[in-house]
Tab-separated table of C-alpha atoms in Angstrom:
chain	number	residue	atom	x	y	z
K	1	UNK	CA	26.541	-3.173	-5.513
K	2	UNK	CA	26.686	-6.599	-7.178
K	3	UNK	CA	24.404	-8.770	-5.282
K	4	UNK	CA	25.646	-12.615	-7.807
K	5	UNK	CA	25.798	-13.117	-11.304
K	6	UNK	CA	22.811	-13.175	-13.367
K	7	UNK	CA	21.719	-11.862	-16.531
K	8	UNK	CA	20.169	-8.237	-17.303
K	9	UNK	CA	15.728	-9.140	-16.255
K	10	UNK	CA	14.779	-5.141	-15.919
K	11	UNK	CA	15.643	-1.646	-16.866
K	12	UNK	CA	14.811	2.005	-15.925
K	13	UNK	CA	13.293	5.003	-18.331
K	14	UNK	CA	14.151	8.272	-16.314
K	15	UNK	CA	11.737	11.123	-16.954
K	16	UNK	CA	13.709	12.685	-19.493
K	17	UNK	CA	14.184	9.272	-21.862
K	18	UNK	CA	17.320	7.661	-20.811
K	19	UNK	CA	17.313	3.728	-20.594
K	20	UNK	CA	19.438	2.256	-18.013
K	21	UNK	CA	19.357	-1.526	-18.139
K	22	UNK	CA	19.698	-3.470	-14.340
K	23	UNK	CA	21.270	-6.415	-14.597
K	24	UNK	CA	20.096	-9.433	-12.400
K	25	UNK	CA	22.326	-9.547	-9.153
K	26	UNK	CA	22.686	-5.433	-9.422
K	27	UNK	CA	21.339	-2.144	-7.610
K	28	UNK	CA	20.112	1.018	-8.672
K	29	UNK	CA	19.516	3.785	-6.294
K	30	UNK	CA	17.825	6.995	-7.347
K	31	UNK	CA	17.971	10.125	-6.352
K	32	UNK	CA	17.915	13.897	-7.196
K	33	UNK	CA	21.410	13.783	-5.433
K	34	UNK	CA	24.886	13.621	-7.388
K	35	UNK	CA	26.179	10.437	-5.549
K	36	UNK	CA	23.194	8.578	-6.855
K	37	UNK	CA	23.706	6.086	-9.677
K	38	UNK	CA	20.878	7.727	-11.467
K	39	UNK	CA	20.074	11.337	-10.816
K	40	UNK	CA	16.753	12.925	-11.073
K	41	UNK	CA	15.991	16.664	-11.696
K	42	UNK	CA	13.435	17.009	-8.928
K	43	UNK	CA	12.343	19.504	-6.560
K	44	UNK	CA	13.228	18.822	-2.980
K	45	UNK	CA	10.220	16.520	-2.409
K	46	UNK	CA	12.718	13.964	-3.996
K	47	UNK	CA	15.738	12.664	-1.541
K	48	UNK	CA	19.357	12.898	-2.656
K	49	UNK	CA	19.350	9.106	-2.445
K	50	UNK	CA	15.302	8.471	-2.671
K	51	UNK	CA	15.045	4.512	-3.833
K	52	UNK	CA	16.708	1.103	-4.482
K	53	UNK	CA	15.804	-1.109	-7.229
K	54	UNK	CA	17.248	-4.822	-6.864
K	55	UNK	CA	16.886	-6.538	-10.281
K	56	UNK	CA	17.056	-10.693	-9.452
K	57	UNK	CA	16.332	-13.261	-12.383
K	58	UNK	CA	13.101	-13.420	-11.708
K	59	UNK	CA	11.923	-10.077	-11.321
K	60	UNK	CA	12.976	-6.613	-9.159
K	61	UNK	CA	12.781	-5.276	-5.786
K	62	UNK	CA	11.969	-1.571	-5.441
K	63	UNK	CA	12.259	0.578	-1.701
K	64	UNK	CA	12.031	3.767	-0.137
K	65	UNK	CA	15.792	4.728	1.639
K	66	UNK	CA	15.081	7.801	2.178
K	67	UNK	CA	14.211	8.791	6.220
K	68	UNK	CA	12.531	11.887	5.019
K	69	UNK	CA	10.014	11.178	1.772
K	70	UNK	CA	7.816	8.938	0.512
K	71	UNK	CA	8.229	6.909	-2.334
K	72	UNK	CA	4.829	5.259	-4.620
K	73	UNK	CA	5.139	2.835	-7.341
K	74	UNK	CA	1.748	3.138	-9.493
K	75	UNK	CA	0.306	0.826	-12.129
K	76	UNK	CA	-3.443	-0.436	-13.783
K	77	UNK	CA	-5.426	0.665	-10.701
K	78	UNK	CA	-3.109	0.742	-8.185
K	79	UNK	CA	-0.982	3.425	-6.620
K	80	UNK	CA	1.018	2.208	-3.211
K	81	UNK	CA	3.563	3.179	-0.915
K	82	UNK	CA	6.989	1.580	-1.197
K	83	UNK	CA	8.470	0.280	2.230
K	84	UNK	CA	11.032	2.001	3.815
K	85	UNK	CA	14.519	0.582	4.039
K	86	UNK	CA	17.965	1.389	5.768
K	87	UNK	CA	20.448	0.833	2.701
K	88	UNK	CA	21.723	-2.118	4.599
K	89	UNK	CA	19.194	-3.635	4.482
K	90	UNK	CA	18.119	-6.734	2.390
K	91	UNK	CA	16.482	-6.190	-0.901
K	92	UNK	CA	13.894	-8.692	-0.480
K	93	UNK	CA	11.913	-6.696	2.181
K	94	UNK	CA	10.817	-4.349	-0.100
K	95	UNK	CA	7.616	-4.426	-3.612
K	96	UNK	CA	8.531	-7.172	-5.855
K	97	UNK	CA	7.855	-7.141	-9.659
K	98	UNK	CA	8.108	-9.943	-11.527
K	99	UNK	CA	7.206	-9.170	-15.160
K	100	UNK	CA	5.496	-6.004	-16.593
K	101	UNK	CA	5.546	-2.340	-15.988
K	102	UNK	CA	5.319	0.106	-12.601
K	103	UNK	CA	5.797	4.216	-12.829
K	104	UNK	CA	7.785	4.853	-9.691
K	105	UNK	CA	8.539	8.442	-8.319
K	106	UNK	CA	7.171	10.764	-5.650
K	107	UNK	CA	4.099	12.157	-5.342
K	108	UNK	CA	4.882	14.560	-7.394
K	109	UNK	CA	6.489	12.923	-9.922
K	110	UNK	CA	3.691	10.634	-10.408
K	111	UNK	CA	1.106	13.692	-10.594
K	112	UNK	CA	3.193	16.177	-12.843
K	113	UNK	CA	3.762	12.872	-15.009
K	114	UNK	CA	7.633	12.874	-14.534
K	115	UNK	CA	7.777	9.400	-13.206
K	116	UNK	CA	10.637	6.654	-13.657
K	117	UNK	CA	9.348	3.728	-15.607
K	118	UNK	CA	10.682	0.312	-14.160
K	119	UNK	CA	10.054	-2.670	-17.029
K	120	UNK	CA	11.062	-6.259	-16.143
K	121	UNK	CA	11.148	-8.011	-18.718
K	122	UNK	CA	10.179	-12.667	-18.750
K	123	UNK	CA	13.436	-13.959	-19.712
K	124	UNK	CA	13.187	-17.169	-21.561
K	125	UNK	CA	14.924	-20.088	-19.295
K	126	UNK	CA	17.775	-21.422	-20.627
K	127	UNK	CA	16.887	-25.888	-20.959
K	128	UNK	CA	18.032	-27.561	-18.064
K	129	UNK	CA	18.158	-24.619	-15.237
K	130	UNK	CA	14.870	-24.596	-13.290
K	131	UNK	CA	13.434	-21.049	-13.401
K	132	UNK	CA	13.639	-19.646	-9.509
K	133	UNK	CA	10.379	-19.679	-7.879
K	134	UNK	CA	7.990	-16.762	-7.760
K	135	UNK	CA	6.301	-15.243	-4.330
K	136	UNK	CA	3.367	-15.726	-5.944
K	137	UNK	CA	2.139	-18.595	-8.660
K	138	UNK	CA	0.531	-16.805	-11.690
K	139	UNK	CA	0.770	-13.297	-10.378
K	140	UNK	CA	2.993	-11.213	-12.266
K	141	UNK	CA	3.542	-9.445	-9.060
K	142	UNK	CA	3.645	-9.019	-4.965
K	143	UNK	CA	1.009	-6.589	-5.707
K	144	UNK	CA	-1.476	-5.493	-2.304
K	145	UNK	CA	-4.970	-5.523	-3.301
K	146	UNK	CA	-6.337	-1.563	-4.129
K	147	UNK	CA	-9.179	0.174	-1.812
K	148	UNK	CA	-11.048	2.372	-4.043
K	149	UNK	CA	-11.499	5.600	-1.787
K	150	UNK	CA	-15.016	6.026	-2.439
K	151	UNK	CA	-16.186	2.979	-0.959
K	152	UNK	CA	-17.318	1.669	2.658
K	153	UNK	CA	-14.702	-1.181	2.480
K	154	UNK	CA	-12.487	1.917	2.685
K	155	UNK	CA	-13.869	3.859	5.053
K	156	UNK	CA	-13.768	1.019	7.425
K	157	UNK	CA	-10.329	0.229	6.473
K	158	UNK	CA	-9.105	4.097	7.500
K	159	UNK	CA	-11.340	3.278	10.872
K	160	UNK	CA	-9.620	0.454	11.846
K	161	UNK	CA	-5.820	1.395	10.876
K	162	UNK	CA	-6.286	4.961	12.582
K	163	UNK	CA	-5.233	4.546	15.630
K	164	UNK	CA	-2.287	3.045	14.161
K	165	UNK	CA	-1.909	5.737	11.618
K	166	UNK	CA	-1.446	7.992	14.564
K	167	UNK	CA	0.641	6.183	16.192
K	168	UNK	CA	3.406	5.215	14.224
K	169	UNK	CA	4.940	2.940	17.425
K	170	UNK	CA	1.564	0.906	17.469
K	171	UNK	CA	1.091	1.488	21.156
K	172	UNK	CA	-2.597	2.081	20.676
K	173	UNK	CA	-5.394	-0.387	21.180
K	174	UNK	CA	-7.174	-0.783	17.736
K	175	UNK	CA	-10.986	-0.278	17.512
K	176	UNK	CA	-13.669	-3.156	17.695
K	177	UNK	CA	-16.212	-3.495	15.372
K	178	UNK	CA	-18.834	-1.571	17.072
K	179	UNK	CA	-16.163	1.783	17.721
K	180	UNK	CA	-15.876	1.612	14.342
K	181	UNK	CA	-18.997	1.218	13.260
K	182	UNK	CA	-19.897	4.370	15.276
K	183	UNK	CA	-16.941	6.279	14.062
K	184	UNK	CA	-17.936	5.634	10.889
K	185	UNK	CA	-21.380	7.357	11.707
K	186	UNK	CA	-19.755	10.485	13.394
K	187	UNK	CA	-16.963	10.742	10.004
K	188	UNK	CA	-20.563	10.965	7.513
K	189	UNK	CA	-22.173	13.125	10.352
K	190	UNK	CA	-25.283	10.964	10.454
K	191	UNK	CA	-26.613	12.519	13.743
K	192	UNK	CA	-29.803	10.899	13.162
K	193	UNK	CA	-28.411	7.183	13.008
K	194	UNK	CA	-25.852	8.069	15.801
K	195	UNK	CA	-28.457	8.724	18.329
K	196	UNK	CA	-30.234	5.629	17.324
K	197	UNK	CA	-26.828	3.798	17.556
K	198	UNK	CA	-26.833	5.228	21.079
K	199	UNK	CA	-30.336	4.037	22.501
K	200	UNK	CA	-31.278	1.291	19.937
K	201	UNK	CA	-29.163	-2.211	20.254
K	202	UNK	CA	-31.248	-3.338	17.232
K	203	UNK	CA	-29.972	-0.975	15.668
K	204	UNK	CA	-26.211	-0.875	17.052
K	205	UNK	CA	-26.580	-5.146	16.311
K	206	UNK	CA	-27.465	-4.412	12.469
K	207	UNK	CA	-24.737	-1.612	11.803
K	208	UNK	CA	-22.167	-3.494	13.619
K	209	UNK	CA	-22.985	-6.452	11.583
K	210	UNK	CA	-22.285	-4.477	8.584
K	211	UNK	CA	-19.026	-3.153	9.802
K	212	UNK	CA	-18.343	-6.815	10.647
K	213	UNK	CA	-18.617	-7.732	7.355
K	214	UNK	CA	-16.383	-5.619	5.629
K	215	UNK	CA	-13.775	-6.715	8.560
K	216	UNK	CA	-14.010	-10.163	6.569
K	217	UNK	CA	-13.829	-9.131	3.007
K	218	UNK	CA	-10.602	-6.984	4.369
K	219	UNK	CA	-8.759	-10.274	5.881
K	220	UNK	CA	-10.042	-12.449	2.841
K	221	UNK	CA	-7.860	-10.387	0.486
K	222	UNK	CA	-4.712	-10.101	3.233
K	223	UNK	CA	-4.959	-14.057	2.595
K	224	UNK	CA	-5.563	-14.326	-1.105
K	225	UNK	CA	-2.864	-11.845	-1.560
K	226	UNK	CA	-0.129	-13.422	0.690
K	227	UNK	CA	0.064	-10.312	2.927
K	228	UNK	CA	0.277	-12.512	5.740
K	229	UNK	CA	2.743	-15.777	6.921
K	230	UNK	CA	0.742	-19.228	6.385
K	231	UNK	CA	0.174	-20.258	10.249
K	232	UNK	CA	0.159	-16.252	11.741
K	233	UNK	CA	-3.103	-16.271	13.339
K	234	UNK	CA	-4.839	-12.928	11.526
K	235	UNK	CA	-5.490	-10.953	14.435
K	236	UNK	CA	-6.601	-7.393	14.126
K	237	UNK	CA	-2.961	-6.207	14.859
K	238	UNK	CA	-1.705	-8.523	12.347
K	239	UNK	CA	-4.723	-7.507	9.816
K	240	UNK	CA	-3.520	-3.814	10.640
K	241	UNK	CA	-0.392	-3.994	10.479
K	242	UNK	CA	-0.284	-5.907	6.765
K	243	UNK	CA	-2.569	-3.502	5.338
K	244	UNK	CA	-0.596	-0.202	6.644
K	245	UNK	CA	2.951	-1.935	5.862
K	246	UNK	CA	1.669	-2.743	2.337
K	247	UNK	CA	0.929	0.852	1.700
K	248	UNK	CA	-3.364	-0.184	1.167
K	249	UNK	CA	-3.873	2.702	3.791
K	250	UNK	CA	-1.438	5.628	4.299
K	251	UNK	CA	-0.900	8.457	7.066
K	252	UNK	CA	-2.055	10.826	4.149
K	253	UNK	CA	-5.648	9.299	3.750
K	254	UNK	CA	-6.306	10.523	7.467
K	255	UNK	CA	-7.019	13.909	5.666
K	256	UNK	CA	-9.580	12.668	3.653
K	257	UNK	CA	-11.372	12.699	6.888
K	258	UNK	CA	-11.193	16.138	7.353
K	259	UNK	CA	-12.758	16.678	3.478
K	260	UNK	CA	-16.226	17.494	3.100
K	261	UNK	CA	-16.592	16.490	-0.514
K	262	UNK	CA	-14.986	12.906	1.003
K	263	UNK	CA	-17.057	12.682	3.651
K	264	UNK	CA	-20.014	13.476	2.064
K	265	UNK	CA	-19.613	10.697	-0.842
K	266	UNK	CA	-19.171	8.380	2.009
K	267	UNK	CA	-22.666	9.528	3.927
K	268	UNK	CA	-24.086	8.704	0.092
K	269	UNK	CA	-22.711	5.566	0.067
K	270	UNK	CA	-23.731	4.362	4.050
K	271	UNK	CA	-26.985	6.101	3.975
K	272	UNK	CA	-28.667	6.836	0.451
């Protein structure tokens, strides 16, 4: 679907070598099915019609359209889940690169190495046309910031999005810092420090504290990152909702709650 005239900013390597260039103002949807523009031989965790790319002149929009399977796009550190979109939709809500290169697939595409490789390429501006403005000044994308797993800044993230996780209509109050400072305590199975969190509000006072700190450091990168509207008030709902809707926490990393080898790196980390 032509979207205006522009010319060509990005193109698409399928798994299998072929280049097809996507010229600004144009859409490419993917898809393992035969009325997509480009067809990929995947197994059936792969939608007939899986993703939209949106090539503009300054960069390209990538979603999920698919109401049954995820989509990632994965680069230098970073693996996140693309938004989902109805195909009506406009291109803009989806993950914006400007300039560079993201591997976008499935989950299994990404893991079997079988991914499609998006490039977008810095088109020199031609004198006299002003170059269109960028989400972001200097960054080379609308990236959301990574949460290394193993760390407590995740931990606490997965705390406070649960509920939400869960609950994919957002009915459910969130936690406050002290419920998730103690579920944090009952996830690493420190029985010890839970009883003391019980009885001892010293104690409660200093792990709360902690807990409170890492709420910070969470909402300090939704601002430096431009998650959020300038002049939205970052509640926790709002805080929440940026860092499940930019794909930082997933459904899936609930299970990493249920694994011991997880779980246990995490009681290293909070109580070594």
């Amino acid at each position: 679907m032509t979207l205006d005239s522009a010319r060509a900013s990005a193109h698409v390597t399928s798994p299998e070598g072929a280049v097809t260039p996507i010229p600004a103002g144009t859409q490419l949807v993917f898809g393992r099915g035969p009325d997509a523009d480009l067809v990929i031989p995947a197994g059936p965790g792969l939608s007939r019609r899986a993703g939209v790319i949106s090539a503009v002149a300054d960069g390209a929009w990538v979603a999920n359209i698919s109401h049954t399977h995820a989509l990632y796009a994965e680069g230098d550190g970073y693996r996140i889940r693309l938004p989902r979109l109805d195909e009506a939709s406009e291109p803009s809500k989806g993950w914006f690169l400007r300039t560079g290169t993201a591997l976008v697939g499935s989950r299994s595409m990404l893991d079997e190495g079988k991914p499609l490789r998006l490039v977008v390429v810095c088109v020199r501006p031609v004198r006299g046309v002003p170059r269109p403005p960028g989400r972001l000044d200097g960054d080379p994308t609308l990236l959301p910031f990574y949460l290394d797993p193993n760390t407590k800044l995740f931990l606490v993230a997965l705390l406070w999005c649960r509920p939400w996780l869960v609950d994919p209509d957002r009915a459910s109050p969130l936690p406050r810092t002290p419920e998730i400072a103690r579920a944090a305590l009952q996830v690493t199975e420190a029985h010890h420090e839970l009883a003391s969190f019980d009885t001892d509000q010293a104690f409660r006072d200093r792990l709360s504290a902690r807990v409170g700190e890492h709420l910070k450091v969470l909402r300090r990168k939704l601002l430096e990152r431009g998650m959020v509207r300038p002049g939205v008030r970052l509640s926790d709902e709002v805080a929440v909702g940026a860092l499940i809707d930019g794909g930082i926490v997933t459904e899936a990393d609930l299970d990493r709650i249920g694994d011991p080898a997880w779980c246990s790196r995490q009681e290293d980390l909070w109580w070594s």
